[in-house]
Amino acid sequence: MGESVSLTGRTAVVTGAGAGLGRSEALALAAAGAAVVVNDMGDAAHVVAEEIVAAGGQAIAVTGDVSDWSLGGRLVDESVKAFGSFDILVNNAGIIRDKMIFNLTESDWDDVIRVHLKGHAATSHAAAVHWRAASKETGGPVYGRVINTSSEAFLFGSAGQPNYSAAKAGITALTLSTSQGLSRYGVTANAICPRARTAMTAEAFGDADSATTGLDGLAPERVGTLVSYLASPASHEINGQVFVVYGKMVALMASPKVENRFDAAGSAFTVEELDQQLSSYFTGRGQYENYAAYSVAELEKAALAID
């Protein structure tokens, strides 16, 4: 307790920040005092940057496709050039190509993996190169925050999103690797699994309830608040974590646990012995008693019970 949640003097890069969740995250970071490099594919990036400046903040727009590996370095360079530092990376950019596995095309797979997973990797690589060099130059830790966007789809394995679910699982693993690889330099990396009502999720969540008063339970601003906190000095001991966030809730996910262990009687299993041990163990097991974290669905009622 007592560490600052202010981002004054810090510079943040937010990808996919021209609309929806990324825009809300960029606005939240700016409101906390950060200068923001707003990235998106087109003119929307300039609109959001202008919105931040009009509100009294600092921002520039850098357009480009995050799956272009060189964009990561350009985002870092433009951040330092415009504002003198690069401190925070928020990876948000993404697309969807929802199909059941039997309808999935090669391009459906490649496009989603390219934008989500490669896009996160490209910017994370550039950020890591910058922070590692800065730490070596000063001989001590630097200020660095990575906030990646995963999804409950990776926790459930959404049937209609094999490409998206796989990309988000990869992003979670990338986050863990980044957190371990950069912690020695003072950098933290965490992942969020947000629910937010945006253009990309319109089919999943629909429109807000017209009877709802106040802030919509799935408003992207709710996610922006957590991102602003994770970007702040106050979060310095939070690293390699995965959060589910929406409504009035932030839920910290636990790491997977070993449910059971099966050992061979001798030096190696035979197929017959595996049959004897495993088949009986799984007899009558329910459809949802598997690796998918269906218990997360139990959070929904309380999380969205907005007064």
GROMACS .gro file of C-alpha atoms in nm:
model
  307
    1MET     CA    1   0.000   0.000   0.000
    2GLY     CA    2   0.106   0.360  -0.046
    3GLU     CA    3   0.261   0.326  -0.391
    4SER     CA    4   0.134   0.572  -0.646
    5VAL     CA    5  -0.136   0.493  -0.900
    6SER     CA    6  -0.043   0.807  -1.092
    7LEU     CA    7   0.113   0.765  -1.435
    8THR     CA    8   0.242   1.120  -1.462
    9GLY     CA    9   0.573   1.122  -1.645
   10ARG     CA   10   0.514   0.777  -1.798
   11THR     CA   11   0.453   0.691  -2.162
   12ALA     CA   12   0.222   0.413  -2.277
   13VAL     CA   13   0.169   0.240  -2.609
   14VAL     CA   14  -0.178   0.095  -2.666
   15THR     CA   15  -0.243  -0.119  -2.974
   16GLY     CA   16  -0.585  -0.142  -3.134
   17ALA     CA   17  -0.672   0.180  -2.953
   18GLY     CA   18  -0.887   0.340  -3.224
   19ALA     CA   19  -1.212   0.207  -3.080
   20GLY     CA   20  -1.372  -0.013  -2.817
   21LEU     CA   21  -1.160  -0.160  -2.543
   22GLY     CA   22  -0.831  -0.013  -2.665
   23ARG     CA   23  -0.976   0.335  -2.680
   24SER     CA   24  -1.106   0.308  -2.324
   25GLU     CA   25  -0.767   0.183  -2.207
   26ALA     CA   26  -0.588   0.471  -2.381
   27LEU     CA   27  -0.827   0.724  -2.225
   28ALA     CA   28  -0.785   0.569  -1.880
   29LEU     CA   29  -0.406   0.581  -1.903
   30ALA     CA   30  -0.419   0.942  -2.020
   31ALA     CA   31  -0.654   1.033  -1.735
   32ALA     CA   32  -0.399   0.887  -1.493
   33GLY     CA   33  -0.135   1.119  -1.639
   34ALA     CA   34   0.039   0.904  -1.901
   35ALA     CA   35   0.137   1.027  -2.245
   36VAL     CA   36  -0.016   0.780  -2.490
   37VAL     CA   37   0.094   0.646  -2.825
   38VAL     CA   38  -0.232   0.541  -2.988
   39ASN     CA   39  -0.197   0.262  -3.243
   40ASP     CA   40  -0.453   0.132  -3.487
   41MET     CA   41  -0.480   0.055  -3.856
   42GLY     CA   42  -0.640   0.377  -3.976
   43ASP     CA   43  -0.768   0.726  -3.902
   44ALA     CA   44  -0.940   0.617  -3.580
   45ALA     CA   45  -0.600   0.629  -3.407
   46HIS     CA   46  -0.575   0.999  -3.487
   47VAL     CA   47  -0.928   1.063  -3.361
   48VAL     CA   48  -0.852   0.905  -3.022
   49ALA     CA   49  -0.519   1.087  -2.995
   50GLU     CA   50  -0.696   1.415  -3.066
   51GLU     CA   51  -0.960   1.327  -2.805
   52ILE     CA   52  -0.689   1.282  -2.542
   53VAL     CA   53  -0.518   1.609  -2.635
   54ALA     CA   54  -0.851   1.795  -2.630
   55ALA     CA   55  -0.903   1.671  -2.275
   56GLY     CA   56  -0.569   1.816  -2.171
   57GLY     CA   57  -0.354   1.506  -2.212
   58GLN     CA   58  -0.060   1.413  -2.432
   59ALA     CA   59  -0.095   1.170  -2.723
   60ILE     CA   60   0.020   1.091  -3.073
   61ALA     CA   61  -0.112   0.841  -3.326
   62VAL     CA   62   0.106   0.578  -3.493
   63THR     CA   63  -0.083   0.379  -3.753
   64GLY     CA   64   0.013   0.031  -3.864
   65ASP     CA   65  -0.058  -0.341  -3.844
   66VAL     CA   66   0.073  -0.502  -3.525
   67SER     CA   67   0.146  -0.824  -3.712
   68ASP     CA   68   0.414  -0.634  -3.904
   69TRP     CA   69   0.713  -0.723  -3.687
   70SER     CA   70   0.885  -0.391  -3.755
   71LEU     CA   71   0.593  -0.192  -3.612
   72GLY     CA   72   0.692  -0.291  -3.259
   73GLY     CA   73   1.023  -0.112  -3.290
   74ARG     CA   74   0.858   0.188  -3.450
   75LEU     CA   75   0.610   0.220  -3.163
   76VAL     CA   76   0.892   0.219  -2.909
   77ASP     CA   77   1.099   0.466  -3.112
   78GLU     CA   78   0.807   0.706  -3.164
   79SER     CA   79   0.726   0.689  -2.793
   80VAL     CA   80   1.080   0.789  -2.695
   81LYS     CA   81   1.102   1.051  -2.970
   82ALA     CA   82   0.775   1.221  -2.878
   83PHE     CA   83   0.775   1.192  -2.500
   84GLY     CA   84   1.126   1.094  -2.391
   85SER     CA   85   1.045   0.749  -2.256
   86PHE     CA   86   0.870   0.419  -2.315
   87ASP     CA   87   0.728   0.264  -1.998
   88ILE     CA   88   0.402   0.078  -2.062
   89LEU     CA   89   0.286  -0.160  -2.333
   90VAL     CA   90  -0.082  -0.248  -2.358
   91ASN     CA   91  -0.145  -0.513  -2.624
   92ASN     CA   92  -0.509  -0.502  -2.727
   93ALA     CA   93  -0.530  -0.524  -3.106
   94GLY     CA   94  -0.721  -0.821  -3.243
   95ILE     CA   95  -0.972  -0.955  -3.492
   96ILE     CA   96  -1.219  -1.241  -3.496
   97ARG     CA   97  -1.301  -1.500  -3.760
   98ASP     CA   98  -1.543  -1.719  -3.567
   99LYS     CA   99  -1.600  -2.066  -3.711
  100MET     CA  100  -1.653  -2.414  -3.577
  101ILE     CA  101  -1.345  -2.631  -3.625
  102PHE     CA  102  -1.505  -2.815  -3.918
  103ASN     CA  103  -1.576  -2.485  -4.099
  104LEU     CA  104  -1.241  -2.322  -4.023
  105THR     CA  105  -1.036  -2.217  -4.326
  106GLU     CA  106  -0.662  -2.173  -4.342
  107SER     CA  107  -0.701  -1.796  -4.371
  108ASP     CA  108  -0.941  -1.790  -4.074
  109TRP     CA  109  -0.668  -1.955  -3.869
  110ASP     CA  110  -0.372  -1.758  -4.005
  111ASP     CA  111  -0.536  -1.415  -3.977
  112VAL     CA  112  -0.637  -1.453  -3.612
  113ILE     CA  113  -0.308  -1.607  -3.501
  114ARG     CA  114  -0.116  -1.342  -3.697
  115VAL     CA  115  -0.291  -1.039  -3.549
  116HIS     CA  116  -0.341  -1.162  -3.193
  117LEU     CA  117  -0.045  -1.382  -3.114
  118LYS     CA  118   0.220  -1.253  -3.354
  119GLY     CA  119   0.102  -0.899  -3.286
  120HIS     CA  120   0.156  -0.943  -2.912
  121ALA     CA  121   0.494  -1.105  -2.974
  122ALA     CA  122   0.616  -0.831  -3.211
  123THR     CA  123   0.549  -0.547  -2.968
  124SER     CA  124   0.667  -0.747  -2.664
  125HIS     CA  125   0.995  -0.823  -2.841
  126ALA     CA  126   1.057  -0.457  -2.921
  127ALA     CA  127   0.969  -0.353  -2.566
  128ALA     CA  128   1.197  -0.619  -2.420
  129VAL     CA  129   1.491  -0.511  -2.636
  130HIS     CA  130   1.441  -0.150  -2.523
  131TRP     CA  131   1.409  -0.225  -2.152
  132ARG     CA  132   1.696  -0.472  -2.143
  133ALA     CA  133   1.928  -0.222  -2.309
  134ALA     CA  134   1.812   0.055  -2.075
  135SER     CA  135   1.873  -0.163  -1.770
  136LYS     CA  136   2.220  -0.258  -1.888
  137GLU     CA  137   2.299   0.107  -1.952
  138THR     CA  138   2.194   0.220  -1.604
  139GLY     CA  139   2.311  -0.092  -1.424
  140GLY     CA  140   1.981  -0.135  -1.244
  141PRO     CA  141   1.609  -0.202  -1.285
  142VAL     CA  142   1.393   0.007  -1.516
  143TYR     CA  143   1.023   0.089  -1.517
  144GLY     CA  144   0.834  -0.143  -1.749
  145ARG     CA  145   0.479  -0.276  -1.760
  146VAL     CA  146   0.328  -0.516  -2.013
  147ILE     CA  147  -0.048  -0.574  -2.005
  148ASN     CA  148  -0.160  -0.836  -2.256
  149THR     CA  149  -0.515  -0.920  -2.361
  150SER     CA  150  -0.611  -1.283  -2.327
  151SER     CA  151  -0.970  -1.409  -2.302
  152GLU     CA  152  -1.202  -1.645  -2.122
  153ALA     CA  153  -1.210  -1.825  -2.456
  154PHE     CA  154  -0.874  -1.977  -2.365
  155LEU     CA  155  -1.013  -2.086  -2.028
  156PHE     CA  156  -1.322  -2.249  -2.179
  157GLY     CA  157  -1.204  -2.342  -2.528
  158SER     CA  158  -1.497  -2.176  -2.707
  159ALA     CA  159  -1.646  -2.419  -2.958
  160GLY     CA  160  -1.701  -2.152  -3.221
  161GLN     CA  161  -1.358  -1.993  -3.176
  162PRO     CA  162  -1.081  -2.253  -3.215
  163ASN     CA  163  -0.849  -1.996  -3.372
  164TYR     CA  164  -0.923  -1.721  -3.119
  165SER     CA  165  -0.905  -1.962  -2.823
  166ALA     CA  166  -0.568  -2.093  -2.939
  167ALA     CA  167  -0.434  -1.741  -2.994
  168LYS     CA  168  -0.542  -1.635  -2.646
  169ALA     CA  169  -0.388  -1.944  -2.487
  170GLY     CA  170  -0.068  -1.855  -2.668
  171ILE     CA  171  -0.086  -1.498  -2.542
  172THR     CA  172  -0.119  -1.625  -2.186
  173ALA     CA  173   0.191  -1.843  -2.227
  174LEU     CA  174   0.374  -1.552  -2.391
  175THR     CA  175   0.282  -1.336  -2.090
  176LEU     CA  176   0.425  -1.591  -1.847
  177SER     CA  177   0.745  -1.619  -2.048
  178THR     CA  178   0.776  -1.241  -2.072
  179SER     CA  179   0.720  -1.202  -1.699
  180GLN     CA  180   0.999  -1.446  -1.619
  181GLY     CA  181   1.238  -1.320  -1.884
  182LEU     CA  182   1.209  -0.952  -1.793
  183SER     CA  183   1.157  -0.954  -1.415
  184ARG     CA  184   1.534  -0.922  -1.359
  185TYR     CA  185   1.517  -0.583  -1.534
  186GLY     CA  186   1.231  -0.453  -1.319
  187VAL     CA  187   0.959  -0.523  -1.577
  188THR     CA  188   0.627  -0.692  -1.503
  189ALA     CA  189   0.393  -0.866  -1.746
  190ASN     CA  190   0.033  -0.965  -1.676
  191ALA     CA  191  -0.268  -1.075  -1.879
  192ILE     CA  192  -0.631  -0.972  -1.858
  193CYS     CA  193  -0.935  -1.165  -1.978
  194PRO     CA  194  -1.189  -0.888  -2.024
  195ARG     CA  195  -1.555  -0.884  -2.114
  196ALA     CA  196  -1.653  -0.559  -2.280
  197ARG     CA  197  -1.938  -0.453  -2.503
  198THR     CA  198  -1.765  -0.334  -2.821
  199ALA     CA  199  -1.813  -0.358  -3.196
  200MET     CA  200  -1.602  -0.676  -3.202
  201THR     CA  201  -1.818  -0.846  -2.937
  202ALA     CA  202  -2.156  -0.719  -3.062
  203GLU     CA  203  -2.272  -1.067  -3.164
  204ALA     CA  204  -2.166  -1.218  -2.832
  205PHE     CA  205  -2.300  -0.954  -2.592
  206GLY     CA  206  -2.553  -0.752  -2.795
  207ASP     CA  207  -2.662  -0.406  -2.689
  208ALA     CA  208  -2.671  -0.274  -2.336
  209ASP     CA  209  -2.994  -0.315  -2.141
  210SER     CA  210  -3.189   0.006  -2.193
  211ALA     CA  211  -3.326  -0.024  -1.839
  212THR     CA  212  -2.976  -0.015  -1.690
  213THR     CA  213  -2.890   0.309  -1.512
  214GLY     CA  214  -2.534   0.423  -1.468
  215LEU     CA  215  -2.235   0.253  -1.624
  216ASP     CA  216  -2.311  -0.061  -1.826
  217GLY     CA  217  -2.184  -0.377  -1.656
  218LEU     CA  218  -1.987  -0.461  -1.971
  219ALA     CA  219  -1.862  -0.107  -2.034
  220PRO     CA  220  -1.502  -0.111  -2.157
  221GLU     CA  221  -1.422   0.170  -1.912
  222ARG     CA  222  -1.437  -0.089  -1.633
  223VAL     CA  223  -1.149  -0.273  -1.796
  224GLY     CA  224  -0.957   0.049  -1.854
  225THR     CA  225  -0.946   0.109  -1.479
  226LEU     CA  226  -0.768  -0.223  -1.415
  227VAL     CA  227  -0.525  -0.158  -1.701
  228SER     CA  228  -0.441   0.183  -1.553
  229TYR     CA  229  -0.373   0.020  -1.216
  230LEU     CA  230  -0.157  -0.258  -1.361
  231ALA     CA  231   0.043   0.009  -1.547
  232SER     CA  232   0.110   0.202  -1.225
  233PRO     CA  233   0.392   0.190  -0.968
  234ALA     CA  234   0.146   0.044  -0.717
  235SER     CA  235   0.134  -0.286  -0.909
  236HIS     CA  236   0.509  -0.354  -0.895
  237GLU     CA  237   0.468  -0.686  -0.709
  238ILE     CA  238   0.207  -0.823  -0.951
  239ASN     CA  239   0.378  -1.029  -1.219
  240GLY     CA  240   0.285  -1.328  -1.434
  241GLN     CA  241  -0.080  -1.311  -1.329
  242VAL     CA  242  -0.405  -1.364  -1.519
  243PHE     CA  243  -0.715  -1.161  -1.430
  244VAL     CA  244  -1.075  -1.195  -1.547
  245VAL     CA  245  -1.236  -0.851  -1.543
  246TYR     CA  246  -1.585  -0.720  -1.613
  247GLY     CA  247  -1.880  -0.578  -1.425
  248LYS     CA  248  -1.790  -0.486  -1.069
  249MET     CA  249  -1.538  -0.770  -1.041
  250VAL     CA  250  -1.172  -0.847  -1.090
  251ALA     CA  251  -1.098  -1.220  -1.047
  252LEU     CA  252  -0.745  -1.358  -1.009
  253MET     CA  253  -0.702  -1.696  -1.177
  254ALA     CA  254  -0.511  -1.971  -0.999
  255SER     CA  255  -0.250  -2.179  -1.177
  256PRO     CA  256  -0.352  -2.531  -1.291
  257LYS     CA  257  -0.323  -2.799  -1.025
  258VAL     CA  258  -0.242  -3.169  -1.050
  259GLU     CA  259  -0.569  -3.356  -1.001
  260ASN     CA  260  -0.425  -3.705  -0.979
  261ARG     CA  261  -0.110  -3.899  -1.050
  262PHE     CA  262  -0.090  -4.243  -1.203
  263ASP     CA  263   0.226  -4.453  -1.156
  264ALA     CA  264   0.339  -4.768  -1.327
  265ALA     CA  265   0.400  -5.071  -1.108
  266GLY     CA  266   0.729  -5.129  -1.283
  267SER     CA  267   0.972  -4.906  -1.471
  268ALA     CA  268   0.723  -4.817  -1.748
  269PHE     CA  269   0.352  -4.836  -1.821
  270THR     CA  270   0.198  -5.098  -2.041
  271VAL     CA  271  -0.116  -5.013  -2.239
  272GLU     CA  272  -0.306  -5.266  -2.031
  273GLU     CA  273  -0.195  -5.104  -1.707
  274LEU     CA  274  -0.295  -4.759  -1.836
  275ASP     CA  275  -0.633  -4.905  -1.924
  276GLN     CA  276  -0.667  -5.049  -1.576
  277GLN     CA  277  -0.582  -4.723  -1.399
  278LEU     CA  278  -0.720  -4.453  -1.629
  279SER     CA  279  -1.033  -4.610  -1.771
  280SER     CA  280  -1.179  -4.680  -1.430
  281TYR     CA  281  -1.083  -4.331  -1.308
  282PHE     CA  282  -1.269  -4.160  -1.592
  283THR     CA  283  -1.574  -4.387  -1.597
  284GLY     CA  284  -1.890  -4.175  -1.568
  285ARG     CA  285  -1.700  -3.848  -1.567
  286GLY     CA  286  -1.915  -3.548  -1.664
  287GLN     CA  287  -1.882  -3.367  -1.995
  288TYR     CA  288  -1.749  -3.052  -1.828
  289GLU     CA  289  -1.516  -3.222  -1.582
  290ASN     CA  290  -1.209  -3.153  -1.791
  291TYR     CA  291  -0.924  -2.905  -1.820
  292ALA     CA  292  -1.156  -2.618  -1.922
  293ALA     CA  293  -1.220  -2.371  -1.639
  294TYR     CA  294  -1.598  -2.378  -1.647
  295SER     CA  295  -1.608  -2.263  -1.284
  296VAL     CA  296  -1.527  -1.914  -1.414
  297ALA     CA  297  -1.883  -1.898  -1.552
  298GLU     CA  298  -2.009  -1.903  -1.194
  299LEU     CA  299  -1.865  -1.554  -1.147
  300GLU     CA  300  -2.108  -1.395  -1.390
  301LYS     CA  301  -2.418  -1.347  -1.176
  302ALA     CA  302  -2.239  -1.161  -0.898
  303ALA     CA  303  -2.006  -0.974  -1.131
  304LEU     CA  304  -2.292  -0.823  -1.329
  305ALA     CA  305  -2.519  -0.751  -1.032
  306ILE     CA  306  -2.465  -0.379  -1.072
  307ASP     CA  307  -2.660  -0.158  -0.833
   0.00000   0.00000   0.00000
